[in-house]
Tab-separated table of C-alpha atoms and ligand atoms in Angstrom:
chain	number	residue	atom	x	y	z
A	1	UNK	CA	-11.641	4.944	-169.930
A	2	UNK	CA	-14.170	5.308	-167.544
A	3	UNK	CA	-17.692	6.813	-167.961
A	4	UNK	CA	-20.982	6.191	-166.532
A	5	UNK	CA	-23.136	7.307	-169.418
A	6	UNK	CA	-22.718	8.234	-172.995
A	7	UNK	CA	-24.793	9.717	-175.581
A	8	UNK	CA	-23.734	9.327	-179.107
A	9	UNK	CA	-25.345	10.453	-182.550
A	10	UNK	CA	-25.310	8.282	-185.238
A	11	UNK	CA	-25.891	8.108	-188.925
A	12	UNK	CA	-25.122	4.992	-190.776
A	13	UNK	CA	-22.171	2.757	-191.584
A	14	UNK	CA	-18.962	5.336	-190.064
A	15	UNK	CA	-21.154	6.314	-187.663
A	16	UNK	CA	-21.880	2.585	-186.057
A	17	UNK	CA	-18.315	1.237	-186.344
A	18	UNK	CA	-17.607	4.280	-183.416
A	19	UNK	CA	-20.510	3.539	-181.656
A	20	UNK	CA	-19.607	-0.238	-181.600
A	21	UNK	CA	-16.158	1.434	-180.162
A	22	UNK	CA	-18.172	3.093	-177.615
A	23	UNK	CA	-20.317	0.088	-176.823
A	24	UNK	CA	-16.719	-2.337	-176.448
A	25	UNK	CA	-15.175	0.482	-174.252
A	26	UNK	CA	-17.398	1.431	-172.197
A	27	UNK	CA	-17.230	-1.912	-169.655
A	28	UNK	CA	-19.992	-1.116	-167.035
A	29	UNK	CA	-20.831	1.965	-167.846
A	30	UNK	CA	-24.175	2.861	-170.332
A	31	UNK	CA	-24.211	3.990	-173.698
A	32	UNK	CA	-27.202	5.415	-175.813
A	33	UNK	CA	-26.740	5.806	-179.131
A	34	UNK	CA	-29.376	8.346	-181.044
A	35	UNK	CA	-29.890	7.172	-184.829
A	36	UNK	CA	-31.036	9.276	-187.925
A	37	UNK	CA	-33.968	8.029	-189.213
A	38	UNK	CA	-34.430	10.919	-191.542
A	39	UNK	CA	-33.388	7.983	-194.833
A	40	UNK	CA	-36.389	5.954	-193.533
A	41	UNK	CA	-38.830	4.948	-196.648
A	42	UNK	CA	-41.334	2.643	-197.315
A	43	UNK	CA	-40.413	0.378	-200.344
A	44	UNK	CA	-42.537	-2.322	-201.447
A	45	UNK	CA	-45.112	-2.011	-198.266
A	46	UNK	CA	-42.575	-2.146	-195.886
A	47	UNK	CA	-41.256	0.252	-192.858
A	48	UNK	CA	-37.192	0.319	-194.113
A	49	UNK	CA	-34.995	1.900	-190.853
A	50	UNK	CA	-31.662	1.756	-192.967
A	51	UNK	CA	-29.393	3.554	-189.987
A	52	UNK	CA	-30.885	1.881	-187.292
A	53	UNK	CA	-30.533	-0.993	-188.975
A	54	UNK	CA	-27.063	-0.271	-189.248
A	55	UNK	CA	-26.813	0.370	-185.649
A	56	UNK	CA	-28.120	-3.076	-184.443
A	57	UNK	CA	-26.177	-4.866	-187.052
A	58	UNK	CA	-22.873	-3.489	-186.461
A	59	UNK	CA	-23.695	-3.438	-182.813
A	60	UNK	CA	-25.016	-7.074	-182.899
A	61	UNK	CA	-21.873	-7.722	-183.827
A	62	UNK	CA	-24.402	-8.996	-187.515
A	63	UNK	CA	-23.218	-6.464	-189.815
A	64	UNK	CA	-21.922	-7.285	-193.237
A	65	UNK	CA	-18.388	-6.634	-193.091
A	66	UNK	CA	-17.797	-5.568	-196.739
A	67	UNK	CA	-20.753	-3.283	-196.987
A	68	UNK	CA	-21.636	-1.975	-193.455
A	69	UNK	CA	-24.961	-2.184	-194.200
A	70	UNK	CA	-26.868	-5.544	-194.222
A	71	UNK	CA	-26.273	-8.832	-192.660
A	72	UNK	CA	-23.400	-11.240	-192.856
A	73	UNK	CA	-23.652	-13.714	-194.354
A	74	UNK	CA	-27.104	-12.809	-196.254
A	75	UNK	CA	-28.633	-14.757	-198.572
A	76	UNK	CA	-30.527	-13.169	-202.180
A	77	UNK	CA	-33.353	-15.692	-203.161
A	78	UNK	CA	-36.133	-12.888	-202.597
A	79	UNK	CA	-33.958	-10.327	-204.446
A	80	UNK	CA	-33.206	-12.980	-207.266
A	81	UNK	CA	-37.233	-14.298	-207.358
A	82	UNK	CA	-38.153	-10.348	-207.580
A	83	UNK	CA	-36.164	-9.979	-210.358
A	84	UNK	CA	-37.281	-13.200	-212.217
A	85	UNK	CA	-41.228	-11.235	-211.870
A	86	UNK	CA	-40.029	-8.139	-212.902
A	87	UNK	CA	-40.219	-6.293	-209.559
A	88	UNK	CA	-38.184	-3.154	-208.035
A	89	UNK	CA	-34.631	-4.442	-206.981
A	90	UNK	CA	-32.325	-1.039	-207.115
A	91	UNK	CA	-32.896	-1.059	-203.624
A	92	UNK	CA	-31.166	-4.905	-202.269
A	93	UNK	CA	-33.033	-6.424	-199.541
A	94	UNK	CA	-31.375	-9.847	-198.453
A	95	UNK	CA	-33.514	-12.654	-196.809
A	96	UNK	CA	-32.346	-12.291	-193.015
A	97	UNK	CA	-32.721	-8.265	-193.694
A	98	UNK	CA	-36.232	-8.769	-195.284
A	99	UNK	CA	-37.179	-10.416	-191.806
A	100	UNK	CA	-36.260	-7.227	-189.857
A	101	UNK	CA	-38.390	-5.131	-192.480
A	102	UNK	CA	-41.510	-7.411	-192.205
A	103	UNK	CA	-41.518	-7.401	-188.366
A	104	UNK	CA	-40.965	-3.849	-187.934
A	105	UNK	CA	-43.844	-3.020	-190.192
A	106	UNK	CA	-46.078	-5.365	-188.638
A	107	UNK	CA	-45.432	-4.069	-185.716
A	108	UNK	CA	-45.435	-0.420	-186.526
A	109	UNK	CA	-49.014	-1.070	-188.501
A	110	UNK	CA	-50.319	-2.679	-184.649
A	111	UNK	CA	-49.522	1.033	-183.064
A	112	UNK	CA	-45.972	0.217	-181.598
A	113	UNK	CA	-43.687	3.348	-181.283
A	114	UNK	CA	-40.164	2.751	-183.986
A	115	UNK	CA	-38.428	3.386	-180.453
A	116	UNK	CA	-40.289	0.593	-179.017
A	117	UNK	CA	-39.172	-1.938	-182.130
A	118	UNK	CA	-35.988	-0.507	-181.803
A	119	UNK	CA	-35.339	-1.283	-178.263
A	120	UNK	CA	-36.871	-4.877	-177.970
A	121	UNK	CA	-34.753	-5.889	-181.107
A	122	UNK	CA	-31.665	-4.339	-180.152
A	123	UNK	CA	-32.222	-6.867	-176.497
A	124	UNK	CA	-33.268	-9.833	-178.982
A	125	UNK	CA	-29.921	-9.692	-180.734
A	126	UNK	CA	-27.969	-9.105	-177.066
A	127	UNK	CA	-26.690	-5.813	-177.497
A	128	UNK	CA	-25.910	-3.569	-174.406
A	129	UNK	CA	-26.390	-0.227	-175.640
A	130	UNK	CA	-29.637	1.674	-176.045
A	131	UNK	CA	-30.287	1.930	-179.481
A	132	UNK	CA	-32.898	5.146	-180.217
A	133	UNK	CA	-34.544	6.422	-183.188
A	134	UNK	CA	-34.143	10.017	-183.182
A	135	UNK	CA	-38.002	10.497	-183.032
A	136	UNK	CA	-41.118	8.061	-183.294
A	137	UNK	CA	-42.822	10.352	-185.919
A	138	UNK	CA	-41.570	10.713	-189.402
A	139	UNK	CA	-39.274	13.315	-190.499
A	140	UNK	CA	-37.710	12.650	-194.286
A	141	UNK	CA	-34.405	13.755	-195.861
A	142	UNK	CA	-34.896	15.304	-198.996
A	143	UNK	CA	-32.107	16.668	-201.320
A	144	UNK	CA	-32.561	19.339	-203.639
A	145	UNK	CA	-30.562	19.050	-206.835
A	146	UNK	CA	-30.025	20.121	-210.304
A	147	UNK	CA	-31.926	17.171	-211.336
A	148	UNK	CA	-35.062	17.744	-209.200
A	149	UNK	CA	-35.580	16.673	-205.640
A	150	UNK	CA	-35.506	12.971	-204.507
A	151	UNK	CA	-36.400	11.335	-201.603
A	152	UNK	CA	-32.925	10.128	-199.725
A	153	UNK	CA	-32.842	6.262	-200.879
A	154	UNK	CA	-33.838	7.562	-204.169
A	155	UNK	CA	-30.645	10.265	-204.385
A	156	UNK	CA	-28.238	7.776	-202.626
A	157	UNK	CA	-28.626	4.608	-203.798
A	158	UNK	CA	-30.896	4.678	-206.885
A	159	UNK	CA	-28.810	7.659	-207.999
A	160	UNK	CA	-25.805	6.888	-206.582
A	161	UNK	CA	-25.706	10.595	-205.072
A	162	UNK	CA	-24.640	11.470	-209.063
A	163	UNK	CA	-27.159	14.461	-209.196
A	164	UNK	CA	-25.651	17.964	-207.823
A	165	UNK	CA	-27.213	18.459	-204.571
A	166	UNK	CA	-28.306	22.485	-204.114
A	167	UNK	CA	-29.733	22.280	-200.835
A	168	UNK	CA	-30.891	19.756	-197.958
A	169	UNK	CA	-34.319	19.432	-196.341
A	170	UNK	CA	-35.985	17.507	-193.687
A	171	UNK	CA	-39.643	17.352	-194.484
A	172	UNK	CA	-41.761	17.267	-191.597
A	173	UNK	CA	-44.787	16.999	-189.366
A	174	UNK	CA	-46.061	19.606	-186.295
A	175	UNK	CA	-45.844	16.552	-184.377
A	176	UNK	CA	-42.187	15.699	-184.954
A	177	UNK	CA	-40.539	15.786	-181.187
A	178	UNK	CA	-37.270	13.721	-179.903
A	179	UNK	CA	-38.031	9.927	-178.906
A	180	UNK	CA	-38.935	9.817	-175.004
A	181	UNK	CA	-36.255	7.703	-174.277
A	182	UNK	CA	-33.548	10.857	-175.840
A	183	UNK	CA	-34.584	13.313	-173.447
A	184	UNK	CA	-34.050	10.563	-170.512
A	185	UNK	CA	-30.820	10.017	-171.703
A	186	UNK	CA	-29.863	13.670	-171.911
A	187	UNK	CA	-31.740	14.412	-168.417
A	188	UNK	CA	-29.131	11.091	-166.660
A	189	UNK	CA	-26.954	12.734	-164.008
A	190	UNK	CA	-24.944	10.008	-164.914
A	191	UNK	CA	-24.151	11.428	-168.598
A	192	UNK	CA	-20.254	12.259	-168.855
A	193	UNK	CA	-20.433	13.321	-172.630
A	194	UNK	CA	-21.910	13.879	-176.077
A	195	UNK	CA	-19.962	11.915	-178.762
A	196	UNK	CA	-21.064	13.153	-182.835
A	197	UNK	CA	-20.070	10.217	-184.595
A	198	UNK	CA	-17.926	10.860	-187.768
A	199	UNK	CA	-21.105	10.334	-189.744
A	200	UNK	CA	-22.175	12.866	-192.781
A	201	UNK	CA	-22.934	15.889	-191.115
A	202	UNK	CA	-25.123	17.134	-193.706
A	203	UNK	CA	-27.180	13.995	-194.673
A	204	UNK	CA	-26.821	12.209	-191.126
A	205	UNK	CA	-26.412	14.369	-188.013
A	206	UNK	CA	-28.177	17.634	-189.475
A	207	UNK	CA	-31.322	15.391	-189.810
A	208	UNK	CA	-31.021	14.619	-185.799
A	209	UNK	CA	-30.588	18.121	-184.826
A	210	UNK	CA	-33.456	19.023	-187.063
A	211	UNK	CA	-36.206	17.461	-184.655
A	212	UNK	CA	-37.516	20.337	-182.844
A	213	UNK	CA	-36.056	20.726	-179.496
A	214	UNK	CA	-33.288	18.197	-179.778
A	215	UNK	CA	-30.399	20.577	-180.836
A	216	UNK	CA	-31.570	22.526	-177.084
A	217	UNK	CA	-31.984	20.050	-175.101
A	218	UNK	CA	-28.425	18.594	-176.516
A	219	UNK	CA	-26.487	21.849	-175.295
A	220	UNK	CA	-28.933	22.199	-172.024
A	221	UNK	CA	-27.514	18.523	-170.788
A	222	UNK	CA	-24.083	20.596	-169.465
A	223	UNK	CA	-22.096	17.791	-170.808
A	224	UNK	CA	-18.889	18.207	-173.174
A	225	UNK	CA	-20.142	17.952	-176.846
A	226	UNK	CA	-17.412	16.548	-178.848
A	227	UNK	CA	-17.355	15.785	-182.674
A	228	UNK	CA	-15.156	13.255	-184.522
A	229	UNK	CA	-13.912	14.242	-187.952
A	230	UNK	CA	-15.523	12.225	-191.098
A	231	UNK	CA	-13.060	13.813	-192.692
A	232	UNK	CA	-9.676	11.872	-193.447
A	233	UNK	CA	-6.863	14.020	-195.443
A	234	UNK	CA	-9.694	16.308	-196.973
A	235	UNK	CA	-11.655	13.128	-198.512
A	236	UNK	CA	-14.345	11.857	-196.758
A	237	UNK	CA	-14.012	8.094	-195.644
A	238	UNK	CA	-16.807	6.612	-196.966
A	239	UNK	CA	-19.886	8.057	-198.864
A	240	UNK	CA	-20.818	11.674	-200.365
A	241	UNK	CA	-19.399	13.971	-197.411
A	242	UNK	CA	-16.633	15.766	-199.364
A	243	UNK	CA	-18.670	15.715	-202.921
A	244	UNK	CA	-22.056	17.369	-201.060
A	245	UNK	CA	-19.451	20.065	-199.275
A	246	UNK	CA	-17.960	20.878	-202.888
A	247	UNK	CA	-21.613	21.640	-204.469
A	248	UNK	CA	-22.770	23.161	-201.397
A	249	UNK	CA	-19.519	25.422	-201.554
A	250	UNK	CA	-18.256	25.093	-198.704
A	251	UNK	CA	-14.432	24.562	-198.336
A	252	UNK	CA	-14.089	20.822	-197.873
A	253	UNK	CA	-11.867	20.792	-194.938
A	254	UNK	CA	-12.268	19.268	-191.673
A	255	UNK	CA	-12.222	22.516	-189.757
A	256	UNK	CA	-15.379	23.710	-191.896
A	257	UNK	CA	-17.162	20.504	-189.968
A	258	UNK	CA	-16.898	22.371	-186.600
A	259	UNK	CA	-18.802	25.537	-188.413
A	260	UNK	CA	-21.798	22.758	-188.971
A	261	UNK	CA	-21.839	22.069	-185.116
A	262	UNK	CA	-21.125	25.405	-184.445
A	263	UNK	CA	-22.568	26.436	-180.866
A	264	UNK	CA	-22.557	22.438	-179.539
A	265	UNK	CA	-18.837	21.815	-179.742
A	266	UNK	CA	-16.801	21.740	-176.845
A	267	UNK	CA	-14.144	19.819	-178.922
A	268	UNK	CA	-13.158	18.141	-182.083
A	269	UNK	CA	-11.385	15.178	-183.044
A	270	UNK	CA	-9.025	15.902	-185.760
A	271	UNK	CA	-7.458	13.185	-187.683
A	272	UNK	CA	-3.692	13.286	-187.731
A	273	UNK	CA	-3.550	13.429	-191.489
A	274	UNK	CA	-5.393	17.068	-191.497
A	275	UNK	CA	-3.052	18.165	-188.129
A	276	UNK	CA	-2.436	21.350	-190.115
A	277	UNK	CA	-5.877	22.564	-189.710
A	278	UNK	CA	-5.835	22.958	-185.795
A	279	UNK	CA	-5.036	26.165	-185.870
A	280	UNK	CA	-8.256	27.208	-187.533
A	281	UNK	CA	-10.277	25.287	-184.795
A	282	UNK	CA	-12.040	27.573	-182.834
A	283	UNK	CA	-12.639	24.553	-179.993
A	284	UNK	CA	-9.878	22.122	-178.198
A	285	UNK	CA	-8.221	19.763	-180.653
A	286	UNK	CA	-7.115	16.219	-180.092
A	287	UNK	CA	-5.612	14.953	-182.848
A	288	UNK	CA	-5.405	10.913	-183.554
A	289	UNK	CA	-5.548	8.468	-186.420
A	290	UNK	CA	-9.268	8.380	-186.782
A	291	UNK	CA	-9.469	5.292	-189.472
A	292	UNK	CA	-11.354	2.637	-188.307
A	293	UNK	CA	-10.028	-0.408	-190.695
A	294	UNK	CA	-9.676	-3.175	-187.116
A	295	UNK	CA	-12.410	-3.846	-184.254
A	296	UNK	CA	-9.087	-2.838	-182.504
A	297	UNK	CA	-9.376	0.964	-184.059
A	298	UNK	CA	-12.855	1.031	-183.113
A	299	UNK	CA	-12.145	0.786	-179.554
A	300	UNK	CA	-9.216	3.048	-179.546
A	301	UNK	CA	-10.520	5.669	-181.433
A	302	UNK	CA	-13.612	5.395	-178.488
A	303	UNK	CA	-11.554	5.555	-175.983
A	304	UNK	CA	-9.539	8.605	-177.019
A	305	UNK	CA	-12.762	10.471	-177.834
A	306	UNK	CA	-14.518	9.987	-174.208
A	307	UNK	CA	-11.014	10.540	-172.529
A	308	UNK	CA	-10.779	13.497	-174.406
A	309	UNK	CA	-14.478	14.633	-173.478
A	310	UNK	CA	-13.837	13.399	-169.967
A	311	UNK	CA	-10.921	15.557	-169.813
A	312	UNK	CA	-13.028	19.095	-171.297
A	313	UNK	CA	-15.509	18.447	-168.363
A	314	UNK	CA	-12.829	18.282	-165.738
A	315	UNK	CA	-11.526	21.390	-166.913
A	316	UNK	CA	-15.162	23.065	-167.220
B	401	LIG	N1	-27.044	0.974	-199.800
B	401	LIG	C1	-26.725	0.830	-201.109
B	401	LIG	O1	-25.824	1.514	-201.588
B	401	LIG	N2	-27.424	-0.050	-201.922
B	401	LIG	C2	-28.428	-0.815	-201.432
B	401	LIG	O2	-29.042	-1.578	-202.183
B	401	LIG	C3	-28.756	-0.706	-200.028
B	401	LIG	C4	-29.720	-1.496	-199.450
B	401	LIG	C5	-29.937	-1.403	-198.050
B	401	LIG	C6	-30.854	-2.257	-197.437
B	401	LIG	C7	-31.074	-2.185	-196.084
B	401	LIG	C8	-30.352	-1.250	-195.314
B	401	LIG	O3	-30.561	-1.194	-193.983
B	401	LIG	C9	-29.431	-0.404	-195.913
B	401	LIG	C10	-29.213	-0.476	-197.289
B	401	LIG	N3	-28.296	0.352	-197.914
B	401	LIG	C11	-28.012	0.229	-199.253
B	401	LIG	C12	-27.573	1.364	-197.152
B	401	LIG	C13	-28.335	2.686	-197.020
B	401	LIG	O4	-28.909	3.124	-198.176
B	401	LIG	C14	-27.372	3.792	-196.585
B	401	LIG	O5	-26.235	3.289	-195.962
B	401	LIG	C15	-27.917	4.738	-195.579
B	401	LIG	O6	-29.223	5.090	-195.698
B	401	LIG	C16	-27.015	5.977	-195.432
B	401	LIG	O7	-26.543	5.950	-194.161
């Protein structure tokens, strides 16, 4: 595999394990990888990035290996001492994570841009990639649900997505625009391809192409956009994909993913398990085992997916 420049979107734990994929594969060439930032919150007075975290983490090679989320290795003692006082602890903040929080919101609080955070401690913890908050100004998944509407963290963890979820929506400001450092990416002669991580599409990706202008400038780049599945054998790998297709009543197949991406797609990675459902692909197929269990996956499953981009341009 050889590309000069990459541009993946990225929710949270699926979506970083590709991305580290990307980030292994791509040898000298550059990768930027966009983050949702729409399950930001602020819990107890801090700035809390939970994807991005997830992004410098995993590509920090610092991620906690059981979760995805967190550090390795972490250690509880302010968790365990809020607890002892009485505090808020449905939300688990370990001590080496709690550093990242405090920084970030010092910072943020002294007028830097999230982008600006981003990048210096994605270069503190020596990773290659670009790491980039979709924007620098707030925009907040909300889900609608039988029980009321919650803020994300509140539906996802302090719910454990349990309510029935009626509709999604990304509460916003006029100001909301893509981070600067996107629409560089996107303008690169350099870029070879789009890569839409197999991250939730409805909670993850939809919140990146819901900052104004991103979704355009996204198909204006005249690169190959090309989707893995999060699907796996009609069950979602991890998290509430397939549950939040069921109450949203869609089918919950793979090929009702590509509908969600709709006029970006210039190809879809299909896992091999859901082969079947090529035929109802309106886009080029390549179909793989898209499980990501090894470090060895990772980079395989990368590989495939820019080859396979790679190969759409050549033939555009
Ligand atoms: N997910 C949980 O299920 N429970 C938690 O207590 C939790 C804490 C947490 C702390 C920092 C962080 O960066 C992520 C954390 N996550 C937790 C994951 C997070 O809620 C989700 O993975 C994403 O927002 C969805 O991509």
């Amino acid at each position: 595999m050889t590309a000069r420049h990459i541009l993946a979107l990225s929710g949270g734990v699926g979506g970083a394990k590709l991305a580290d994929g990307l980030q292994q594969a791509c040898n000298d060439g550059r990768l930027t990888v966009v983050v949702n930032t729409g399950d930001d919150f602020t819990h107890l007075g801090l700035n809390i990035s939970p994807d991005v975290d997830t992004a410098l983490y995993t590509l920090g090679g610092v991620a906690n290996p059981e979760t995805g989320w967190g550090r390795r290795d972490e250690t509880w003692t302010f968790m365990d001492t809020l607890a002892r006082l009485g505090g808020e602890t449905w939300f688990r903040l370990g001590d080496g994570d709690l550093a990242t929080h405090v920084e970030r919101t010092r910072r943020l609080a002294a007028g830097e841009a999230l982008s600006a955070i981003t990048a210096d401690f994605a270069r503190r913890l020596g990773i290659q990639a670009d790491v980039v908050p979709m924007s620098d100004q707030p925009l907040r998944t909300r889900v609608h649900s039988d029980e009321g509407i919650f803020d994300f963290q509140d539906y996802f963890v302090r719910h454990q997505c349990r309510p029935v979820t009626r509709s999604i929506e990304f509460a916003q400001g006029d100001d909301v625009r893509p981070s600067p450092a996107v629409l560089a990416a996107l303008a690169d002669d350099a870029l070879d391809a789009i890569v839409i991580c197999p991250s939730n599409p409805y909670l993850s990706i939809a919140p990146i192409l819901a900052v104004p202008g991103l979704r355009d400038a996204l198909r204006e780049a005249g690169v190959p956009i090309v989707a893995v599945s999060p699907l796996v054998g009609g069950a979602a790998v991890k998290g509430p994909t397939a549950k939040i297709m069921a109450e949203l009543g869609v089918p919950v197949t793979a090929d009702e993913i590509t509908r969600q991406y709709d006029d970006l797609l210039a190809g879809f990675v299909l896992d091999e398990r859901d082969a079947a459902l090529r035929e109802r692909i309106a886009v080029p197929v390549h179909v793989t085992d898209t499980l990501m269990r090894s470090a060895d996956d990772r980079v395989r499953v990368a590989r495939e997916t820019v080859d396979f981009a790679k190969h759409l341009k050549a033939r555009a």
